[in-house]
mmCIF file of C-alpha atoms in Angstrom:
data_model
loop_
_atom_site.group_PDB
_atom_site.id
_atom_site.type_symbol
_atom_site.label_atom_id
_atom_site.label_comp_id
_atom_site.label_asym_id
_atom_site.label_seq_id
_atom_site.Cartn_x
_atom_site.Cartn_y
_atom_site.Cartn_z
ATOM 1 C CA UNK A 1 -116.298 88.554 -119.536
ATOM 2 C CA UNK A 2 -118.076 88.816 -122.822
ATOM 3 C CA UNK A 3 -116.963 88.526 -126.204
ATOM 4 C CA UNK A 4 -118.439 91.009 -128.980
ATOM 5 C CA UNK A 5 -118.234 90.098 -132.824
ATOM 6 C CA UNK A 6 -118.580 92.082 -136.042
ATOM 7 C CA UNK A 7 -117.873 92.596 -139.393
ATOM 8 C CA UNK A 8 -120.386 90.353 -141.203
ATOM 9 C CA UNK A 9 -122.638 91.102 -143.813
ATOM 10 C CA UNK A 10 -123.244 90.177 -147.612
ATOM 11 C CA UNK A 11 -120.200 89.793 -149.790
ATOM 12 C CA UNK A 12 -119.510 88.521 -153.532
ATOM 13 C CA UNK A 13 -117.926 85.011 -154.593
ATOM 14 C CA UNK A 14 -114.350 85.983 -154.894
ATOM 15 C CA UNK A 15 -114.579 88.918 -152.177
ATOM 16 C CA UNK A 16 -113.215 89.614 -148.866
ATOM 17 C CA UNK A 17 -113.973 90.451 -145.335
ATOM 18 C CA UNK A 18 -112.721 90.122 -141.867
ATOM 19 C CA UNK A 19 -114.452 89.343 -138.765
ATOM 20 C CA UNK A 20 -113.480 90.889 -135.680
ATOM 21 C CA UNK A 21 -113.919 90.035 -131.672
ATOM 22 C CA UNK A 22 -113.214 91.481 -128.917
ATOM 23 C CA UNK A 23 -113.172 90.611 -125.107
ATOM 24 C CA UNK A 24 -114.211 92.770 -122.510
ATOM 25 C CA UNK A 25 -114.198 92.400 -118.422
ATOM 26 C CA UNK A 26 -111.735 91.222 -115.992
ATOM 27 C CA UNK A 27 -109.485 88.347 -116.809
ATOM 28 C CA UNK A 28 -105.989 87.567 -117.005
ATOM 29 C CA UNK A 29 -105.387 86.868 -120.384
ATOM 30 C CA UNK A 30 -106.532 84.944 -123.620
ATOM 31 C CA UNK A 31 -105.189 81.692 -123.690
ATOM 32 C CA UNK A 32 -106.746 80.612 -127.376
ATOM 33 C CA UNK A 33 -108.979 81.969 -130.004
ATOM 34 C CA UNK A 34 -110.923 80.556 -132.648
ATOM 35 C CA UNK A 35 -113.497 81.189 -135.157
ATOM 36 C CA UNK A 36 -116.351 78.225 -135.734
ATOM 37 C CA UNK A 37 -119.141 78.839 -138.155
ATOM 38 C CA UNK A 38 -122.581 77.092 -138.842
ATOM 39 C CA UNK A 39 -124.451 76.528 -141.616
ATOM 40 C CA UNK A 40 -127.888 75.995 -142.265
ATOM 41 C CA UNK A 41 -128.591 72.804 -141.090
ATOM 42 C CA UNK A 42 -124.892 71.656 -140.705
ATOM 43 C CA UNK A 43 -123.114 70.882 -137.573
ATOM 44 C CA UNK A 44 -120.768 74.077 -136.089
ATOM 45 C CA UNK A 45 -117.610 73.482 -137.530
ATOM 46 C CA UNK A 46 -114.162 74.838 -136.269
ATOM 47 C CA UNK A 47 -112.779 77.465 -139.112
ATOM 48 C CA UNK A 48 -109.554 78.455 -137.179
ATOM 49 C CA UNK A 49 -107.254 78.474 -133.827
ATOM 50 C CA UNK A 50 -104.563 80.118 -132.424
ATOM 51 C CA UNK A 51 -103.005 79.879 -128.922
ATOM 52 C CA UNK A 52 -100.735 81.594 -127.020
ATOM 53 C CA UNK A 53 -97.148 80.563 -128.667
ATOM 54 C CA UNK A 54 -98.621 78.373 -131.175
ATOM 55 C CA UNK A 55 -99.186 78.228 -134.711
ATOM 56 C CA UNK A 56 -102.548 78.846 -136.264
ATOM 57 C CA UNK A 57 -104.399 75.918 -137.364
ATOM 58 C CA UNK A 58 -107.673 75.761 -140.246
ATOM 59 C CA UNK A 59 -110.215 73.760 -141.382
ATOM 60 C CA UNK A 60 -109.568 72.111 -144.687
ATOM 61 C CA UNK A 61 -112.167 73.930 -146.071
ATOM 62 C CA UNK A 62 -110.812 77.226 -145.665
ATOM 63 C CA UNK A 63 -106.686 76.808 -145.696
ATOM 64 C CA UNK A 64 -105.191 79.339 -147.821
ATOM 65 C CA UNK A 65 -107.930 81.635 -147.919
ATOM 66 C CA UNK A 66 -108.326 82.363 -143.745
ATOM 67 C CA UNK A 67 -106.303 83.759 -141.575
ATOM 68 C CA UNK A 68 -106.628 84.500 -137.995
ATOM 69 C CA UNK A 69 -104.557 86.505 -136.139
ATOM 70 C CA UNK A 70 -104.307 88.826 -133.201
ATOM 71 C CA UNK A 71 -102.653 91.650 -131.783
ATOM 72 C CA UNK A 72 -99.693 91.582 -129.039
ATOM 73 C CA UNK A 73 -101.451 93.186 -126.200
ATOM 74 C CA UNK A 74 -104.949 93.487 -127.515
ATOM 75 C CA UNK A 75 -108.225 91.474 -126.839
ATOM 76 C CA UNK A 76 -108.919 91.484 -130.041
ATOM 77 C CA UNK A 77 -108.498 88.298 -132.586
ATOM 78 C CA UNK A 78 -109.653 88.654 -136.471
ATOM 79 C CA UNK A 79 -110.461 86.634 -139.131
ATOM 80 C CA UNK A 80 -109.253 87.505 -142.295
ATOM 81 C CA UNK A 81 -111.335 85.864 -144.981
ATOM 82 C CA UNK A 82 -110.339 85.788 -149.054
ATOM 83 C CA UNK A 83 -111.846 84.348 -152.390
ATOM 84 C CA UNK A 84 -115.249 83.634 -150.453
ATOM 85 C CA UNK A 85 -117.165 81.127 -151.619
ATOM 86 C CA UNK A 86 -121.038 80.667 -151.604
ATOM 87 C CA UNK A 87 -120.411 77.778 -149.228
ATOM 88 C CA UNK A 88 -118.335 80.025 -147.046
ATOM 89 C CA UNK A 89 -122.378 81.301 -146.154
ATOM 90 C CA UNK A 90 -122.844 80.822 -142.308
ATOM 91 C CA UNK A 91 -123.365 82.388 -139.048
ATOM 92 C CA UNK A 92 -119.667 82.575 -137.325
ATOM 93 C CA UNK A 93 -118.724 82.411 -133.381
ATOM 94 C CA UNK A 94 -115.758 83.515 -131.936
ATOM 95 C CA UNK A 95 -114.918 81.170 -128.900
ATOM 96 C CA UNK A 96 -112.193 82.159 -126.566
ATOM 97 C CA UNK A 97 -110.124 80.679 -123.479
ATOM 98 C CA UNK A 98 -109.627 83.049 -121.468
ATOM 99 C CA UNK A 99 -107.909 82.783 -117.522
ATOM 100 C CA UNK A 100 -109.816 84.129 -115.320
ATOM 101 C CA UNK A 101 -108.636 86.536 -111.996
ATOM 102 C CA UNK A 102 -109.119 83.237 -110.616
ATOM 103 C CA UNK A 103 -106.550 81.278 -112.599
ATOM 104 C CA UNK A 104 -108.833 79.465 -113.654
ATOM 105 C CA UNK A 105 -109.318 78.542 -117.232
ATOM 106 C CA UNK A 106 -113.225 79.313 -119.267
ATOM 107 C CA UNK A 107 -114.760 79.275 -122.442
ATOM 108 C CA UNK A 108 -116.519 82.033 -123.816
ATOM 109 C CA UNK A 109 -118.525 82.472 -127.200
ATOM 110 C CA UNK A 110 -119.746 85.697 -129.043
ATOM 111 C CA UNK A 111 -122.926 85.919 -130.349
ATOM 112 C CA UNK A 112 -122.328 84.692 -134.076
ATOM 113 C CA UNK A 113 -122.269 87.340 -136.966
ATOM 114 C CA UNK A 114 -124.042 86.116 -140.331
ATOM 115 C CA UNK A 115 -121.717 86.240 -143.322
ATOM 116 C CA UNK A 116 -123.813 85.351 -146.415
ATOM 117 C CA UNK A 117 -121.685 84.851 -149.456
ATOM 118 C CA UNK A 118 -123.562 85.628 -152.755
ATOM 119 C CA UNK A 119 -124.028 87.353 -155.987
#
């Protein structure tokens, strides 16, 4: 299984973008999503989460202005993100829970996607 993230790139205070991911390979299904980012020399933080019949949950940082959502029947989660700030600036990971053929339960992570908010 691998996980493939895009969307990122250089963006405005105030502006917009969404991040995408998608899984690929042979699994059962995706039990949770969610969207970390890390900042020069800051610990990875968790931006947003959403499981399988739950609610999405965000950071503090970013409630109100993220959302993350996904699809019915797609492998594909996104991460809406509004009114960017300059401390919004950081590589993000998707990280996914995925059940395996095996019914067993693993965690994958893309390969981060730089999203450098600045004038």
């Amino acid at each position: 299984v691998q996980l493939q993230a895009s969307g990122g790139g250089l963006v405005q205070p105030g502006g917009f973008m969404q991040l995408s991911c998608t899984a690929s390979g042979s699994f059962l299904n995706i039990a949770a999503m969610r969207w970390f980012r890390q900042a020069p020399g800051k610990k990875r933080e968790l931006v947003a989460h959403i499981g399988t019949g739950s609610s999405p949950m965000y950071g503090d940082s970013v409630k109100g202005r993220f959302t993350i959502s996904r699809r019915n029947g797609e492998n594909t989660g996104y991460l809406q993100m509004n009114s960017l700030k300059p401390e919004d600036t950081a590589v993000y990971y998707c990280n996914y829970l995925i059940l395996g053929v095996d019914s067993e339960a693993y965690d994958y992570w893309g390969q981060g996607t730089q999203v450098t908010v600045s004038s």
